[in-house]
Coordinates of C-alpha atoms in Angstrom, one line a residue:
M1 CA 61.4 48.6 41.8
K2 CA 64.6 49.9 43.3
A3 CA 66.3 53.2 42.5
S4 CA 70.1 53.3 42.4
G5 CA 70.2 57.1 43.0
L6 CA 68.1 60.2 43.5
H7 CA 68.0 60.9 39.8
E8 CA 65.9 57.7 39.3
L9 CA 63.3 58.4 41.9
G10 CA 61.2 60.2 39.4
R11 CA 61.2 57.3 37.0
V12 CA 60.2 54.9 39.8
K13 CA 57.4 57.1 40.9
A14 CA 56.0 57.4 37.4
A15 CA 56.1 53.6 37.0
L16 CA 54.2 53.1 40.2
Q17 CA 51.5 55.6 39.2
R18 CA 51.2 53.8 35.8
A19 CA 50.8 50.4 37.5
R20 CA 48.1 51.9 39.8
R21 CA 46.2 53.3 36.9
E22 CA 46.3 50.0 35.0
A23 CA 45.1 48.1 38.0
A24 CA 42.3 50.6 38.5
E25 CA 41.3 50.4 34.9
A26 CA 41.3 46.5 35.0
A27 CA 39.1 46.6 38.2
A28 CA 36.7 49.0 36.6
Q29 CA 36.4 46.9 33.4
A30 CA 35.8 43.8 35.5
A31 CA 33.1 45.6 37.6
A32 CA 31.4 46.9 34.4
Q33 CA 31.4 43.3 32.9
A34 CA 30.0 41.9 36.1
A35 CA 27.3 44.6 36.2
L36 CA 26.4 43.9 32.5
E37 CA 26.1 40.1 33.1
Q38 CA 23.9 40.7 36.2
R39 CA 21.7 43.0 34.2
E40 CA 21.3 40.4 31.5
R41 CA 20.3 37.8 34.1
D42 CA 17.8 40.2 35.6
I43 CA 16.2 40.8 32.2
F44 CA 16.0 37.1 31.5
S45 CA 14.4 36.4 34.9
L46 CA 11.8 39.1 34.3
T47 CA 11.1 37.7 30.9
V48 CA 10.7 34.0 31.5
G49 CA 10.2 33.9 35.3
L50 CA 11.9 31.7 37.8
V51 CA 13.9 28.9 36.4
V52 CA 14.2 25.7 38.5
P53 CA 16.7 23.1 37.4
L54 CA 15.2 19.7 36.6
R55 CA 15.9 16.9 38.9
K56 CA 18.1 14.3 37.4
A57 CA 16.1 11.1 37.2
A58 CA 17.6 7.9 38.4
G59 CA 19.1 6.0 35.5
A60 CA 16.8 3.2 34.3
M61 CA 17.1 0.8 31.5
V62 CA 13.9 1.3 29.4
G63 CA 13.4 -1.4 26.8
T64 CA 12.3 -0.1 23.4
A65 CA 9.1 -1.9 22.3
K66 CA 9.6 -3.7 19.1
P67 CA 7.2 -2.7 16.4
S68 CA 4.6 -5.4 15.6
A69 CA 5.2 -7.4 12.5
I70 CA 3.4 -6.0 9.4
P71 CA 1.5 -8.7 7.5
R72 CA 2.6 -7.3 4.2
Q73 CA 1.4 -10.2 2.1
R74 CA -2.0 -10.2 3.7
L75 CA -2.3 -6.4 3.1
A76 CA -1.3 -6.9 -0.5
D77 CA -3.9 -9.6 -0.9
E78 CA -6.6 -7.5 0.6
A79 CA -5.6 -4.6 -1.6
A80 CA -5.8 -6.9 -4.6
V81 CA -9.2 -8.0 -3.6
M82 CA -10.4 -4.4 -3.5
V83 CA -9.0 -3.6 -6.9
E84 CA -10.5 -6.8 -8.3
A85 CA -13.9 -6.3 -6.8
L86 CA -16.6 -7.5 -9.1
S87 CA -19.8 -5.6 -9.8
D88 CA -23.3 -7.2 -10.1
D89 CA -24.5 -4.3 -12.2
F90 CA -22.1 -4.8 -15.1
D91 CA -24.0 -5.3 -18.4
V92 CA -22.4 -8.2 -20.1
E93 CA -24.9 -9.0 -22.8
S94 CA -23.6 -6.5 -25.3
L95 CA -20.2 -8.1 -25.1
L96 CA -21.3 -11.7 -25.7
E97 CA -21.3 -13.2 -29.1
T98 CA -24.8 -13.8 -30.5
D99 CA -24.8 -17.6 -30.6
D100 CA -26.3 -20.4 -28.7
A101 CA -23.4 -20.6 -26.3
L102 CA -23.2 -16.8 -25.7
S103 CA -19.4 -17.0 -25.9
F104 CA -17.0 -14.1 -25.0
R105 CA -13.7 -13.1 -26.3
R106 CA -11.7 -10.0 -25.3
R107 CA -10.8 -7.3 -27.8
G108 CA -7.8 -8.5 -29.8
I109 CA -8.6 -12.2 -29.4
G110 CA -9.6 -13.9 -32.7
P111 CA -12.8 -16.0 -33.1
E112 CA -10.7 -19.1 -33.7
V113 CA -9.7 -19.0 -30.0
V114 CA -13.4 -19.5 -29.0
R115 CA -13.8 -22.3 -31.6
K116 CA -10.7 -24.1 -30.2
L117 CA -12.1 -23.6 -26.7
R118 CA -15.3 -25.2 -27.7
R119 CA -13.5 -28.1 -29.3
G120 CA -11.5 -28.8 -26.1
V121 CA -8.1 -27.9 -27.6
W122 CA -6.9 -26.7 -24.2
A123 CA -7.1 -29.2 -21.4
I124 CA -9.0 -28.2 -18.3
Q125 CA -6.5 -27.7 -15.5
A126 CA -8.8 -26.6 -12.6
Q127 CA -12.5 -26.5 -11.8
L128 CA -14.7 -24.4 -9.5
D129 CA -18.2 -25.7 -8.6
L130 CA -20.5 -22.9 -7.4
H131 CA -23.5 -25.2 -6.6
G132 CA -25.2 -24.3 -3.3
L133 CA -23.5 -20.9 -2.9
R134 CA -25.3 -17.6 -2.5
R135 CA -24.5 -14.8 -4.9
D136 CA -22.1 -13.0 -2.7
E137 CA -20.4 -16.3 -1.7
A138 CA -20.1 -17.3 -5.4
R139 CA -18.6 -14.0 -6.4
E140 CA -15.9 -14.2 -3.7
A141 CA -15.2 -17.8 -4.5
L142 CA -14.8 -17.0 -8.2
G143 CA -12.4 -14.2 -7.6
A144 CA -10.3 -16.3 -5.3
F145 CA -10.4 -19.2 -7.7
L146 CA -9.1 -17.1 -10.7
R147 CA -6.4 -15.5 -8.6
D148 CA -5.1 -19.0 -7.5
A149 CA -5.4 -20.3 -11.0
G150 CA -3.3 -17.4 -12.4
R151 CA -0.7 -17.9 -9.7
S152 CA -0.5 -21.6 -10.5
G153 CA 0.0 -20.9 -14.2
C154 CA -3.4 -22.4 -15.3
R155 CA -4.6 -21.5 -18.8
C156 CA -7.9 -23.3 -19.1
V157 CA -10.4 -23.8 -16.2
R158 CA -14.0 -24.7 -15.8
V159 CA -16.6 -22.9 -13.7
V160 CA -19.7 -24.8 -12.9
H161 CA -22.7 -22.4 -12.2
G162 CA -25.5 -25.0 -12.5
K163 CA -28.5 -25.2 -14.8
G164 CA -31.0 -23.9 -12.2
H165 CA -33.1 -27.0 -11.8
G166 CA -33.2 -26.5 -8.1
S167 CA -33.9 -22.8 -8.3
P168 CA -37.3 -21.0 -8.1
G169 CA -38.8 -21.0 -11.6
R170 CA -36.0 -23.5 -12.6
E171 CA -34.0 -20.5 -13.8
P172 CA -30.1 -20.6 -13.4
V173 CA -29.5 -17.8 -10.9
L174 CA -25.8 -17.7 -11.2
K175 CA -25.4 -18.3 -14.9
G176 CA -25.7 -14.6 -16.0
K177 CA -23.8 -13.4 -12.9
V178 CA -20.8 -15.6 -13.5
K179 CA -20.6 -14.4 -17.1
S180 CA -20.7 -10.8 -16.0
W181 CA -18.0 -11.4 -13.3
L182 CA -15.7 -13.2 -15.8
V183 CA -15.9 -10.4 -18.3
Q184 CA -14.7 -7.9 -15.6
K185 CA -11.6 -10.0 -15.0
N186 CA -8.7 -8.8 -17.2
E187 CA -7.0 -12.2 -17.0
V188 CA -10.0 -13.9 -18.7
I189 CA -9.5 -13.6 -22.4
A190 CA -12.3 -15.9 -23.6
F191 CA -15.0 -18.3 -22.4
T192 CA -17.8 -20.4 -23.8
Q193 CA -20.4 -22.9 -22.7
A194 CA -19.0 -26.2 -21.9
R195 CA -19.6 -29.3 -24.1
A196 CA -22.2 -31.7 -22.9
A197 CA -19.6 -34.1 -21.5
Q198 CA -18.2 -31.2 -19.5
G199 CA -21.4 -29.8 -18.0
G200 CA -23.2 -28.3 -21.0
A201 CA -25.4 -25.3 -20.2
G202 CA -24.5 -25.6 -16.5
A203 CA -20.8 -24.8 -16.9
L204 CA -18.3 -22.4 -18.7
V205 CA -14.9 -23.2 -20.1
V206 CA -12.6 -20.2 -19.4
L207 CA -9.3 -19.4 -21.1
L208 CA -6.9 -17.3 -19.0
A209 CA -4.1 -15.2 -20.3
S210 CA -0.6 -16.5 -19.8
A211 CA 1.5 -14.7 -17.2
S212 CA 3.8 -13.1 -19.8
R213 CA 1.0 -11.8 -22.0
A214 CA -0.5 -8.3 -21.4
V215 CA -4.2 -8.4 -21.8
P216 CA -6.0 -5.2 -22.8
A217 CA -8.9 -4.2 -20.6

């Protein structure tokens, strides 16, 4: 700043003093801010300890492993098998009609259905022969057979359990078990002993519900 006369020297002096004060105040504020930041760093270091920067790993292409395929259909089938598990302890005798054939019809199914089943009104569309199978094998085979028959849209099937001629005491081992297992299957709405030409006392003719019909348990 340049004064044009003696009368302006006072104004120049005052301006210089004001500039010095502002510079000193700015320096003091900067020093105070720096001191505050250093204090915060010191407190952080005392709290968490020494901080060492992580080394930057060399870039590498890491392939993401693809998840293994989930066999959804197999899991669904296994779950269905568990839900449809058949019990050997189920008491079926109280549910069978008291006649020579010991027929069965589910609640809501009229007696004329069993009569038609005996007369062969429905054609047999599939057959399962349980001869030679142990009890556990027969139970699993029957469950799988009924599932496949239902998926195929079969309405009338025959299950051959045998007459027991080759069993100890000549008693049909599977006959009662097969009836018990069939009663436990909701898709089975009726069954009766087969006619002589279809196996007689060694087989059952089974009527299955249609896919569109809801069968009460």
